[in-house]
Coordinates of C-alpha atoms in Angstrom, one line a residue:
M101 CA -12.8 43.0 58.4
D102 CA -12.8 41.9 54.8
R103 CA -9.9 39.9 53.4
C104 CA -9.4 38.1 49.9
L105 CA -8.0 34.7 49.6
A106 CA -7.1 33.1 46.3
G107 CA -7.8 36.6 44.3
C108 CA -11.5 36.4 45.6
C109 CA -13.4 37.1 48.9
H110 CA -14.0 33.9 51.5
R111 CA -15.3 33.7 54.8
T112 CA -13.6 32.0 57.5
Y113 CA -14.8 30.0 60.3
P114 CA -13.3 29.0 63.6
A115 CA -10.8 26.0 62.8
P116 CA -11.5 22.8 64.9
D117 CA -9.1 21.1 67.0
R118 CA -7.6 18.3 64.9
A119 CA -4.1 16.3 65.6
A120 CA -1.7 16.7 62.6
K121 CA 0.4 13.8 61.3
P122 CA 4.2 14.6 60.7
P123 CA 5.1 16.0 57.5
L124 CA 5.6 14.0 54.6
R125 CA 9.4 13.7 53.6
I126 CA 8.4 14.4 49.7
V127 CA 6.6 17.2 50.9
R128 CA 9.4 18.6 52.6
C129 CA 11.6 18.3 49.5
I130 CA 8.8 20.1 47.3
V131 CA 8.4 23.0 50.2
A132 CA 12.1 23.4 50.1
W133 CA 12.6 23.2 46.7
P134 CA 9.5 24.4 44.7
C135 CA 11.4 25.9 41.7
L136 CA 13.6 22.8 41.5
T137 CA 10.8 20.5 41.6
I138 CA 8.8 22.5 39.0
A139 CA 12.4 22.7 36.8
A140 CA 12.8 18.7 37.4
S141 CA 9.1 17.9 36.6
L142 CA 9.1 19.9 33.2
V143 CA 12.9 18.5 31.9
L144 CA 11.7 15.1 32.7
T145 CA 8.5 15.2 31.0
I146 CA 9.8 17.1 27.9
V147 CA 12.7 14.4 27.7
M148 CA 10.3 11.6 27.8
S149 CA 7.8 13.3 25.2
M150 CA 11.0 13.7 22.8
V151 CA 12.4 10.1 23.2
G152 CA 8.6 8.4 22.6
W153 CA 8.2 10.7 19.9
M154 CA 11.5 10.2 18.2
S155 CA 10.6 6.6 18.7
V156 CA 7.5 6.8 16.6
I157 CA 8.8 8.8 14.1
N158 CA 11.8 6.7 13.4
Y159 CA 9.5 3.7 13.2
A160 CA 7.3 5.7 10.6
T161 CA 10.3 6.2 8.5
L162 CA 11.2 2.7 8.0
P163 CA 11.0 1.1 4.6
G164 CA 7.2 0.7 3.3
K165 CA 5.8 3.2 5.9
D166 CA 5.9 5.8 3.9
G167 CA 5.9 8.4 6.9
N168 CA 2.7 6.9 8.5
P169 CA 3.0 6.1 12.2
F170 CA -0.3 4.7 12.2
K171 CA -0.1 0.8 11.9
T172 CA -2.1 -1.1 9.5
V173 CA -3.2 -4.3 11.6
D174 CA -5.3 -7.4 10.5
Y175 CA -7.3 -8.5 13.5
P176 CA -7.0 -12.0 14.4
V177 CA -9.3 -14.1 12.2
A178 CA -9.7 -17.0 14.6
D179 CA -11.6 -14.5 17.0
P180 CA -15.3 -14.7 16.2
I181 CA -15.7 -11.0 17.4
A182 CA -13.1 -9.8 14.9
K183 CA -14.6 -11.6 12.1
Q184 CA -17.8 -9.9 12.7
L185 CA -16.4 -6.1 13.1
N186 CA -13.6 -6.0 10.6
A187 CA -14.8 -6.4 7.0
F188 CA -11.1 -6.3 5.4
T189 CA -9.9 -9.1 7.3
Q190 CA -13.0 -10.9 5.7
A191 CA -12.3 -9.5 2.3
Q192 CA -8.6 -11.0 3.0
A193 CA -10.1 -14.5 3.9
H194 CA -12.1 -14.6 0.7
S195 CA -9.7 -13.5 -1.7
N196 CA -8.1 -16.4 -1.9
T197 CA -11.3 -18.1 -2.6
V198 CA -11.9 -15.5 -5.5
L199 CA -8.0 -16.3 -6.5
Q200 CA -9.2 -20.0 -6.7
Q201 CA -12.6 -19.8 -8.6
Q202 CA -10.7 -17.6 -11.0
Q203 CA -8.0 -20.8 -11.6
L204 CA -11.3 -23.2 -11.5
G205 CA -12.9 -20.9 -14.1
R206 CA -10.1 -21.2 -16.7
R207 CA -10.1 -25.0 -16.1
R208 CA -13.6 -25.7 -17.0
M209 CA -13.9 -22.8 -20.0
H210 CA -13.5 -25.7 -22.4
E211 CA -15.5 -28.0 -20.6
A212 CA -18.5 -25.2 -20.3
D213 CA -18.0 -24.3 -23.9
N214 CA -18.8 -28.0 -25.4
I215 CA -21.6 -28.4 -22.3
H216 CA -23.7 -25.3 -23.1
S217 CA -22.9 -26.0 -27.0
A218 CA -24.6 -29.2 -27.1
R219 CA -27.5 -28.7 -24.7
S220 CA -28.7 -25.4 -25.5
P221 CA -28.0 -24.6 -29.2
A222 CA -29.9 -21.3 -28.7
L223 CA -26.8 -20.1 -26.4
A224 CA -24.1 -22.0 -28.6
H225 CA -22.6 -18.8 -30.0
L226 CA -22.6 -17.0 -26.8
A227 CA -20.6 -19.8 -25.2
P228 CA -17.4 -17.6 -24.6
V229 CA -19.9 -15.1 -22.6
W230 CA -21.4 -17.7 -20.6
Q231 CA -17.8 -18.7 -19.5
L232 CA -16.9 -14.9 -18.4
A233 CA -20.6 -14.8 -16.7
T234 CA -19.9 -18.6 -14.8
A235 CA -16.6 -18.5 -13.9
E236 CA -17.2 -15.8 -11.3
P237 CA -21.0 -15.9 -10.8
F238 CA -21.0 -13.6 -7.4
A239 CA -18.7 -10.7 -8.2
L240 CA -16.7 -8.8 -10.7
P241 CA -13.9 -11.0 -11.1
R242 CA -10.9 -9.5 -12.1
R243 CA -11.9 -5.9 -10.9
L244 CA -12.6 -7.0 -7.3
G245 CA -9.1 -9.0 -7.1
L246 CA -7.7 -5.3 -8.1
V247 CA -9.7 -3.7 -5.2
I248 CA -8.9 -6.1 -2.7
D249 CA -5.2 -5.8 -4.1
G250 CA -5.2 -2.1 -3.9
L251 CA -6.3 -2.2 -0.1
G252 CA -3.3 -4.2 0.6
L253 CA -5.0 -7.2 1.4
V254 CA -3.0 -9.4 -1.2
S255 CA 0.3 -9.0 -3.0
H256 CA 0.8 -5.9 -4.8
S257 CA 1.9 -7.3 -7.9
S258 CA 0.1 -9.4 -10.8
Q259 CA 3.1 -11.6 -11.3
P260 CA 4.0 -14.4 -9.0
A261 CA 5.6 -13.1 -5.6
R262 CA 8.1 -15.7 -5.6
E263 CA 9.3 -15.2 -8.8
L264 CA 9.5 -11.4 -8.3
S265 CA 11.4 -11.9 -4.7
H266 CA 13.9 -14.6 -6.1
P267 CA 17.5 -13.5 -5.4
R268 CA 19.1 -14.9 -8.9
R269 CA 16.4 -12.8 -11.0
Q270 CA 16.4 -9.7 -12.1
L271 CA 13.3 -8.1 -10.5
T272 CA 11.4 -6.4 -13.3
Q273 CA 7.7 -5.7 -13.7
T274 CA 5.6 -4.9 -16.6
P275 CA 5.0 -0.9 -16.3
Q276 CA 1.7 -0.1 -14.6
T277 CA 0.4 -3.8 -14.7
S278 CA 0.5 -3.7 -10.5
T279 CA -1.9 -1.7 -8.4
L280 CA -0.4 1.5 -7.1
T281 CA -3.6 2.7 -5.3
V282 CA -7.4 2.4 -5.9
L283 CA -9.8 5.4 -5.8
L284 CA -13.1 4.1 -4.1
L285 CA -16.1 6.5 -5.0
G286 CA -19.6 6.5 -3.1
F287 CA -22.0 8.7 -4.4
R288 CA -25.2 9.7 -2.8
S289 CA -28.3 11.9 -4.1
S290 CA -31.7 12.9 -2.3
T291 CA -33.7 11.3 -5.1
D292 CA -31.6 9.5 -7.8
S293 CA -28.1 9.4 -8.6
L294 CA -28.7 7.3 -11.8
S295 CA -31.4 9.8 -13.1
P296 CA -30.4 11.4 -16.6
A297 CA -29.3 14.7 -14.5
G298 CA -27.3 12.3 -12.1
L299 CA -25.3 10.3 -14.7
A300 CA -24.6 13.8 -16.8
E301 CA -22.6 14.4 -13.7
L302 CA -20.9 11.2 -12.9
C303 CA -19.7 11.5 -16.4
E304 CA -18.1 14.8 -16.1
M305 CA -16.4 13.4 -13.0
H306 CA -14.8 10.5 -15.0
Q307 CA -13.8 12.4 -17.7
G308 CA -12.1 14.7 -15.2
L309 CA -10.5 11.6 -13.4
T310 CA -9.3 10.3 -17.0
S311 CA -9.4 11.9 -20.2
S312 CA -9.2 15.7 -18.9
A313 CA -6.5 14.6 -16.5
S314 CA -3.1 15.8 -17.6
G315 CA -0.9 12.4 -17.4
F316 CA -3.7 10.0 -16.7
D317 CA -2.2 7.5 -19.1
G318 CA 1.3 7.5 -17.3
K319 CA -0.8 6.6 -13.8
C320 CA -3.8 4.5 -14.9
L321 CA -3.8 0.6 -14.4
K322 CA -2.9 -1.3 -17.5
D323 CA -3.8 -4.7 -19.1
E324 CA -1.2 -6.8 -20.8
H325 CA -1.9 -5.1 -24.3
G326 CA -0.7 -2.0 -22.5
T327 CA -4.0 -0.3 -22.2
C328 CA -5.6 1.5 -19.4
S329 CA -8.3 -0.6 -17.6
L330 CA -11.6 0.4 -17.7
P331 CA -13.1 1.4 -14.1
M332 CA -16.3 -0.1 -12.6
T333 CA -18.5 2.3 -12.7
P334 CA -22.4 2.5 -13.5
L335 CA -21.6 4.7 -16.3
A336 CA -20.6 1.4 -18.3
I337 CA -24.2 0.3 -17.9
F338 CA -25.9 3.2 -19.4
Y339 CA -23.4 4.3 -22.2
G340 CA -22.1 2.3 -25.0
P341 CA -21.5 2.2 -28.6
P342 CA -24.1 1.6 -31.4
G343 CA -23.2 -2.4 -31.0
Y344 CA -24.5 -2.3 -27.2
N345 CA -28.1 -2.3 -27.2
P346 CA -29.9 -2.8 -24.0
E347 CA -33.3 -2.3 -25.4
A348 CA -32.9 -5.7 -27.5
F349 CA -33.9 -7.4 -24.0
D350 CA -37.7 -7.9 -23.8
V351 CA -38.4 -7.3 -20.4
G352 CA -41.6 -8.7 -21.1
V353 CA -40.2 -12.2 -21.0
F354 CA -39.9 -11.8 -17.1
D355 CA -43.7 -11.5 -17.2
L356 CA -44.2 -15.4 -18.3
S357 CA -45.8 -17.5 -15.5
D358 CA -42.8 -19.9 -16.0
F359 CA -40.1 -17.8 -16.6
E360 CA -37.9 -19.0 -13.3
A361 CA -38.3 -22.5 -14.2
C362 CA -37.2 -21.6 -17.8
A363 CA -34.4 -19.8 -17.0
R364 CA -33.1 -22.2 -14.6
A365 CA -33.6 -24.8 -17.3
V366 CA -31.7 -22.5 -20.0
Q367 CA -28.8 -22.5 -17.5
E368 CA -28.8 -26.2 -16.9
G369 CA -28.8 -27.0 -20.7
S370 CA -32.1 -29.4 -19.8
A371 CA -34.3 -28.0 -22.8
N372 CA -38.0 -28.3 -22.2
G373 CA -37.6 -29.7 -18.8
G374 CA -39.5 -29.3 -15.7
S375 CA -42.7 -26.9 -15.7
C376 CA -41.0 -25.0 -18.5
S377 CA -43.1 -25.0 -21.7
T378 CA -41.5 -25.1 -25.0
S379 CA -42.2 -21.7 -26.2
S380 CA -41.5 -20.1 -22.8
Y381 CA -38.3 -22.0 -23.3
A382 CA -37.5 -20.6 -26.4
E383 CA -38.4 -16.9 -25.6
V384 CA -36.4 -17.3 -22.1
A385 CA -33.3 -18.6 -24.0
A386 CA -33.2 -16.0 -26.7
A387 CA -33.8 -13.3 -23.8
L388 CA -30.8 -14.8 -21.8
G389 CA -28.6 -14.9 -24.8
T390 CA -29.2 -11.0 -25.4
F391 CA -28.2 -10.7 -21.5
F392 CA -25.0 -12.3 -21.9
A393 CA -24.4 -10.4 -24.7
L394 CA -24.9 -7.3 -22.5
L395 CA -23.0 -8.6 -19.7
P396 CA -19.3 -8.0 -21.1
H397 CA -20.0 -4.8 -21.4
W398 CA -20.9 -3.9 -18.1
L399 CA -18.0 -5.7 -16.9
Q400 CA -15.4 -4.5 -19.1
G401 CA -17.1 -2.6 -21.9
S402 CA -15.7 0.8 -23.2
F403 CA -17.9 3.8 -23.6
D404 CA -17.9 7.7 -24.4
C405 CA -20.2 9.5 -21.8
S406 CA -19.8 13.0 -23.4
S407 CA -22.9 14.2 -24.9
E408 CA -21.3 15.0 -28.5
A409 CA -20.8 11.0 -28.6
G410 CA -24.4 10.3 -28.1
Q411 CA -23.8 7.0 -26.5
L412 CA -26.4 7.5 -23.7
K413 CA -29.2 4.6 -23.7
N414 CA -32.6 4.2 -22.5
V415 CA -32.3 4.7 -18.6
T416 CA -35.9 3.8 -18.0
H417 CA -35.4 0.5 -19.9
I418 CA -32.2 -0.1 -18.3
K419 CA -33.4 0.6 -14.9
L420 CA -36.7 -1.6 -15.3
L421 CA -34.1 -4.5 -17.0
A422 CA -31.8 -4.1 -13.7
A423 CA -34.8 -4.5 -11.4
K424 CA -36.3 -7.6 -12.7
L425 CA -32.7 -9.2 -12.9
R426 CA -32.0 -8.7 -9.2
A427 CA -36.1 -9.6 -8.5
S428 CA -35.0 -13.2 -10.1
S429 CA -34.1 -15.9 -8.2
A430 CA -33.0 -17.9 -11.0
L431 CA -30.6 -15.1 -12.1
S432 CA -29.5 -14.5 -8.7
P433 CA -25.9 -15.4 -9.5
F434 CA -25.5 -12.2 -11.8
A435 CA -27.4 -10.1 -9.4
G436 CA -23.8 -9.2 -8.0
V437 CA -22.8 -7.1 -11.1
L438 CA -25.7 -5.0 -10.7
N439 CA -25.4 -4.8 -6.4
F440 CA -22.3 -3.1 -7.1
F441 CA -24.0 -0.1 -8.6
F442 CA -27.7 0.0 -7.4
D443 CA -28.6 0.2 -3.8
K444 CA -30.6 -2.0 -1.6
D445 CA -33.7 -0.1 -2.2
F446 CA -33.8 -0.3 -5.7
A447 CA -36.7 -1.9 -6.9
E448 CA -39.9 -1.8 -9.2
P449 CA -42.1 0.8 -9.3
Q450 CA -39.7 3.9 -8.3
L451 CA -36.8 2.7 -10.2
E452 CA -34.6 5.2 -7.8
S453 CA -31.2 4.2 -6.4
R454 CA -29.8 6.9 -3.9
H455 CA -26.7 5.4 -4.0
T456 CA -24.2 4.2 -6.4
R457 CA -20.1 3.9 -6.4
A458 CA -17.2 3.5 -8.5
V459 CA -13.6 2.1 -8.5
Y460 CA -10.8 3.6 -10.3
S461 CA -7.5 1.7 -10.3
Y462 CA -3.8 3.2 -10.6
G463 CA -0.8 1.1 -11.7
A464 CA 3.0 0.7 -11.2
P465 CA 5.7 0.9 -11.9
L466 CA 5.8 4.4 -13.1
P467 CA 7.1 5.3 -15.9
G468 CA 11.0 5.2 -15.0
Y469 CA 10.4 2.7 -12.3
S470 CA 11.3 -0.9 -12.9
T471 CA 9.6 -2.4 -9.9
F472 CA 6.9 -1.8 -7.3
L473 CA 7.2 -3.8 -4.3
P474 CA 6.4 -1.8 -1.3
D475 CA 6.3 -4.7 1.2
S476 CA 9.7 -5.7 0.0
S477 CA 12.6 -6.5 2.7
D478 CA 15.3 -5.0 0.3
P479 CA 15.6 -1.2 1.2
T480 CA 16.1 -0.3 -2.3
L481 CA 13.0 -1.8 -3.5
A482 CA 10.7 -0.2 -0.5
A483 CA 12.3 3.3 -1.2
E484 CA 11.7 2.8 -4.9
A485 CA 8.0 1.8 -4.1
V486 CA 7.9 4.8 -1.6
A487 CA 9.1 7.3 -4.4
Q488 CA 6.6 6.2 -6.8
K489 CA 3.7 6.7 -4.0
T490 CA 5.1 10.4 -3.4
A491 CA 5.2 10.9 -7.3
F492 CA 1.6 9.8 -7.6
K493 CA 0.6 12.0 -4.7
T494 CA 2.4 15.1 -6.1
W495 CA 0.5 14.4 -9.7
W496 CA -2.8 14.0 -7.7
Y497 CA -2.5 17.0 -5.9
E498 CA -1.1 19.2 -8.9
E499 CA -4.4 18.0 -10.9
G500 CA -6.5 19.3 -8.3
M501 CA -8.0 15.9 -8.2
G502 CA -9.1 15.9 -4.3
G503 CA -11.3 18.9 -5.0
L504 CA -13.0 16.8 -8.0
V505 CA -13.6 13.8 -5.8
C506 CA -14.5 16.2 -2.7
S507 CA -11.9 14.7 -0.7
N508 CA -11.8 15.5 3.2
G509 CA -15.4 16.2 3.4
A510 CA -15.1 19.4 1.5
D511 CA -18.3 21.1 0.5
C512 CA -18.8 20.6 -3.4
S513 CA -22.5 21.5 -3.4
D514 CA -21.9 24.4 -5.9
T515 CA -20.0 21.5 -8.3
W516 CA -22.4 18.6 -7.8
Q517 CA -25.9 19.6 -7.4
E518 CA -27.3 16.1 -8.3
V519 CA -24.8 13.3 -6.5
E520 CA -22.7 14.0 -3.4
P521 CA -19.3 11.9 -3.7
I522 CA -17.4 10.4 -1.0
S523 CA -14.2 9.6 -1.9
L524 CA -11.4 7.1 -0.3
I525 CA -7.8 6.6 -2.3
T526 CA -5.7 4.2 -0.1
V527 CA -2.5 5.6 -0.8
L528 CA -3.4 9.1 0.3
F529 CA -5.1 7.9 3.0
W530 CA -2.4 8.8 5.9
Q531 CA -2.6 12.6 4.3
E532 CA -6.0 12.5 4.4
F533 CA -6.6 11.5 7.9
L534 CA -4.3 14.0 8.9
I535 CA -6.4 16.8 7.2
I536 CA -9.3 15.4 8.9
L537 CA -7.2 15.2 12.3
L538 CA -6.2 18.7 12.1
G539 CA -9.6 20.0 11.6
D540 CA -10.8 18.0 14.6
G541 CA -7.9 19.3 16.7
L542 CA -9.0 22.8 15.8
L543 CA -12.5 21.9 17.1
A544 CA -10.8 20.3 20.1
I545 CA -9.3 24.0 21.0
V546 CA -12.4 24.8 22.2
P547 CA -13.0 22.4 25.2
V548 CA -9.1 23.1 26.4
V549 CA -10.4 26.8 26.6
L550 CA -13.0 25.9 28.3
V551 CA -11.2 23.8 31.0
F552 CA -8.6 26.3 31.3
L553 CA -11.2 29.1 31.8
I554 CA -13.0 27.0 34.5
V555 CA -10.1 26.0 36.3
W556 CA -9.1 29.9 36.6
L557 CA -12.6 30.8 37.8
H558 CA -12.5 27.9 40.2
T559 CA -8.9 28.5 41.8
G560 CA -8.5 32.3 41.4
S561 CA -5.2 31.7 39.7
L562 CA -3.8 32.4 36.7
L563 CA -0.7 30.5 37.4
I564 CA -2.6 27.0 38.5
A565 CA -4.4 27.3 35.1
V566 CA -1.7 27.6 33.3
V567 CA 0.0 24.7 35.1
T568 CA -2.7 22.4 34.9
L569 CA -3.3 22.9 31.0
T570 CA 0.6 22.3 30.6
E571 CA 0.6 18.9 33.2
Q572 CA -2.5 17.8 30.9
V573 CA -0.3 18.1 27.6
L574 CA 2.8 16.8 28.9
S575 CA 1.3 13.7 30.4
F576 CA -0.3 13.0 26.9
T577 CA 2.7 13.3 24.9
S578 CA 5.4 11.8 27.7
A579 CA 3.4 8.6 27.7
L580 CA 4.5 7.9 24.3
F581 CA 7.9 7.1 25.9
V582 CA 6.5 4.4 27.9
T583 CA 4.6 3.1 25.2
A584 CA 7.1 3.4 22.5
G585 CA 10.5 3.6 24.2
V586 CA 9.8 0.9 27.3
L587 CA 6.9 -1.5 25.7
N588 CA 8.2 -1.1 22.2
I589 CA 4.7 -0.3 20.9
R590 CA 6.1 2.1 18.3
W591 CA 2.7 2.9 16.0
L592 CA 0.1 4.9 17.0
A593 CA -3.8 3.8 17.0
G594 CA -6.4 5.9 15.4
Q595 CA -7.9 6.2 19.1
H596 CA -5.1 7.9 20.1
P597 CA -6.2 11.3 20.4
L598 CA -9.2 10.8 22.0
A599 CA -7.1 10.4 25.1
I600 CA -6.6 14.3 25.5
Y601 CA -10.4 14.6 26.1
I602 CA -9.9 12.2 28.8
V603 CA -7.0 13.7 30.7
L604 CA -8.7 17.0 30.3
A605 CA -11.4 15.8 32.3
I606 CA -9.5 14.0 34.9
G607 CA -6.8 16.5 35.5
A608 CA -9.0 19.3 35.9
D609 CA -11.1 17.2 38.3
D610 CA -7.5 16.1 39.9
V611 CA -6.8 19.8 40.4
F612 CA -10.2 21.0 41.5
V613 CA -9.9 18.2 44.7
F614 CA -5.9 19.4 45.1
V615 CA -7.0 22.9 45.7
D616 CA -10.2 22.7 47.5
A617 CA -8.3 20.6 49.9
W618 CA -5.8 23.2 50.2
K619 CA -8.6 26.0 51.0
Q620 CA -9.9 23.4 53.6
S621 CA -6.8 22.9 55.0
F622 CA -7.1 26.8 56.2
Y623 CA -9.6 25.8 58.5
A624 CA -8.2 22.6 59.7
G625 CA -6.5 23.5 62.9
P626 CA -3.5 25.2 64.5
E627 CA -1.7 21.7 64.2
V628 CA -2.3 21.6 60.2
N629 CA -1.5 25.1 59.8
A630 CA 1.7 25.0 62.0
S631 CA 4.1 24.9 59.0
L632 CA 3.5 24.9 55.5
E633 CA 5.2 21.4 55.5
A634 CA 2.7 20.4 57.9
R635 CA -0.3 22.1 56.0
M636 CA 0.8 20.4 52.5
S637 CA 1.2 16.8 54.3
W638 CA -2.3 17.2 55.2
V639 CA -3.3 18.2 51.9
Y640 CA -1.4 15.5 50.3
R641 CA -2.9 12.9 52.2
R642 CA -6.4 14.2 51.8
A643 CA -6.3 14.8 48.0
G644 CA -3.7 12.3 47.3
L645 CA -5.6 9.4 48.4
A646 CA -8.9 10.5 46.8
M647 CA -7.1 11.3 43.3
L648 CA -5.2 8.1 43.9
I649 CA -8.3 5.9 43.8
T650 CA -10.0 7.7 41.2
S651 CA -6.8 7.1 38.7
A652 CA -6.3 3.7 39.7
T653 CA -9.7 2.7 38.8
T654 CA -9.6 4.4 35.9
C655 CA -6.2 3.2 34.3
A656 CA -7.4 -0.5 35.5
S657 CA -10.5 -0.2 33.5
F658 CA -8.1 0.9 30.4
V659 CA -5.8 -1.8 31.3
A660 CA -8.5 -4.3 31.0
S661 CA -10.0 -3.0 27.9
A662 CA -6.6 -3.7 26.4
L663 CA -6.1 -7.4 27.8
S664 CA -9.5 -8.4 26.9
S665 CA -9.4 -6.6 23.4
S666 CA -8.7 -8.9 20.3
A667 CA -7.9 -5.3 18.2
P668 CA -4.4 -4.4 18.6
D669 CA -5.2 -0.8 18.1
L670 CA -7.6 -0.7 20.8
T671 CA -4.9 -2.8 22.8
N672 CA -2.5 0.1 22.2
F673 CA -5.2 2.8 22.9
G674 CA -5.9 1.3 26.2
I675 CA -2.3 0.8 27.4
F676 CA -1.5 4.5 26.2
T677 CA -4.7 6.0 28.1
A678 CA -3.8 4.4 31.5
T679 CA -0.1 5.7 30.9
V680 CA -1.5 9.1 30.3
I681 CA -3.7 8.8 33.3
L682 CA -0.8 7.6 35.6
I683 CA 1.5 10.4 34.5
D684 CA -1.1 13.0 35.1
Y685 CA -1.5 12.1 38.9
I686 CA 2.0 12.2 39.3
L687 CA 2.6 15.6 37.9
V688 CA -0.4 16.8 39.9
M689 CA 1.0 15.4 43.1
T690 CA 4.4 17.0 42.0
L691 CA 4.5 19.9 39.7
L692 CA 0.9 21.2 40.6
C693 CA 2.0 20.6 44.5
A694 CA 5.4 22.9 44.0
T695 CA 2.9 25.6 41.8
V696 CA 0.8 25.7 44.7
V697 CA 3.6 26.4 47.1
I698 CA 5.0 29.1 45.1
W699 CA 1.6 30.4 44.8
H700 CA 1.0 30.0 48.5
N701 CA 4.1 31.7 48.8
H702 CA 4.0 35.0 46.5
F703 CA 0.3 35.5 45.2
E704 CA -2.2 33.7 47.1
M705 CA -3.1 36.7 49.5
K706 CA -2.9 39.2 46.3
P707 CA -5.7 40.2 44.5
G708 CA -6.2 37.7 41.1
L709 CA -5.9 39.3 37.8
C710 CA -9.9 38.8 37.6
C711 CA -10.7 41.2 40.8
A712 CA -7.7 43.5 41.0
C713 CA -9.4 45.9 38.8
C714 CA -12.6 46.3 40.3
Q715 CA -11.4 45.9 43.9
T716 CA -10.4 49.1 46.0
N717 CA -6.6 49.8 45.6
G718 CA -6.7 46.0 43.9
C719 CA -3.9 47.1 41.4
D720 CA -1.9 48.5 44.4
L721 CA -2.1 45.4 46.2
L722 CA -1.1 43.4 43.3
C723 CA 1.8 45.1 41.9
N724 CA 3.4 47.3 44.8
N725 CA 2.7 45.0 48.0
P726 CA 5.9 42.8 47.6
K727 CA 5.4 39.9 50.2
P728 CA 1.9 39.9 51.9
A729 CA 1.3 37.6 54.8
T730 CA 0.5 33.7 53.5
T731 CA -2.9 32.3 54.6
T732 CA -0.7 29.7 56.6
E733 CA 0.8 32.8 58.8
R734 CA -2.8 34.0 58.6
A735 CA -4.2 30.8 60.4
Q736 CA -1.3 30.5 63.0
R737 CA -2.2 34.2 63.8
I738 CA -6.0 33.4 64.1
A739 CA -5.0 30.2 66.4
T740 CA -3.5 32.4 68.5
G741 CA -6.1 34.9 69.1
Q742 CA -3.8 37.5 67.2
G743 CA -5.9 37.8 64.3
E744 CA -9.6 38.2 63.2
L745 CA -12.1 35.9 61.7
I746 CA -14.3 37.2 58.4
K747 CA -17.7 37.5 59.4

């Protein structure tokens, strides 16, 4: 005689004789009050979730957080692994060196002027340019400082921090002379990003970010004269006024056999020294004089890249010059300027750079504000900084800048066909991250739905599938109560969303183990099926121990990673994920157990929704049969010879 268990057909076999242990006390409570157990589990986890999230939200609304619950953490610089992994920490470590080099360069200006004027008459009229080039030989001095400043690695103010924070002085800053934020742009092309067509698109984007943007003058970073600072862009190398003439540099000088020796001699001021001939020395000195005349324009030169201005120079000649400068070991201190704009594969004879980059800086205090101190302990000053960031964000979105620079990985292939921009603007990082996270979250719906359908198919119960998904979500949200409410870790790591995938797998596996143990209990003998309490206790012991071992080992692995990691965000993630797995196990042993009791009492012997429509009288059995005999009662009848087995 065919019977249906769990909504679909199963075969039963003779039950072996096994001794059953006494029912567990917790199982007796769950079996006696399953609805109360479910209600208590749901209420407790929901309250824990609310408390945890409120703690995180309160942290995000602290002065200077700007609504961002993700904490920006500097890894311990003393740890060798952290030194290798965190580029921002390295930049912070080197930023002090950059500032010290700037001060040293200023103190040596007059000395360098006198030395090079005396030793190298050919370069005497270029001594100020030489000072600019040699004060910071490895990078773009002031602008590198602005980039580091915009990334939050040093003080946000160009004025001394102690002077601004002095309680007895009036807190005022020159408008738009402190870095509010930095726009970092990377460009890649399938061929050459610095081809004439690529430069045209770079120019179009540059104009959209500057001259074509309404209100740009009130947002740009300004110098001491109140003029908008020029961006770091390769356009300054290829465009310039009539006075900027890269073709004046004779690249044939690099073909001299003694060029390297002469270049070093010119820089050292040792005329006709070493293996450098007199004629070569004069040629190299004249060439380097031209180069040092070009260098200030590459660093701080103004240009108009519009087609009407006609300032585009000979692209091929400039690329050849850049390639030869980069290949020269004697001029390697100056290669940093070019390395910022040309990729590592740029060289003769192809003269193609698939990648390039640019940096645009925006300044504060904005018009209408007197200070910009986002790290201030004064709530008023911190709130004023947040208000300026909000005003900038509003302007950015209203002007459509995000679409211009293709933020959030937007497809801009119709707009930019030669170069593909990749952007990061520091003040909008949290908003951009949320948008990306939302997009990934929508994709995460697919595995959630798959897990739901697989659990439904395996158990044959829509109720158990819904409860499975509920306990997985609640274990994720309520874990914040432990980390934020109890441990006072009130910020989120960027890896936190990954825990949902972990609990999806582990939670579904626990449900499979529990339900399979429940089905096996039907064949475990009359002692096990003597009562629902005895049967559920047998399941509790069998499945609970297996799940406890797997959950404990998984928790231990995440706790070990948390304790051994020198990265605070990985430590936070390890603690959070271990808590999620622990709560999921507790919910399986309480919420799911109580759900199985209700399912056993009312739905197990009814056809499931997936089988009702295709079974004879399935709909009547599902809706009109109020109280069918449970599987426990059927097992008892079979044990006493009053029921038949399914063959």
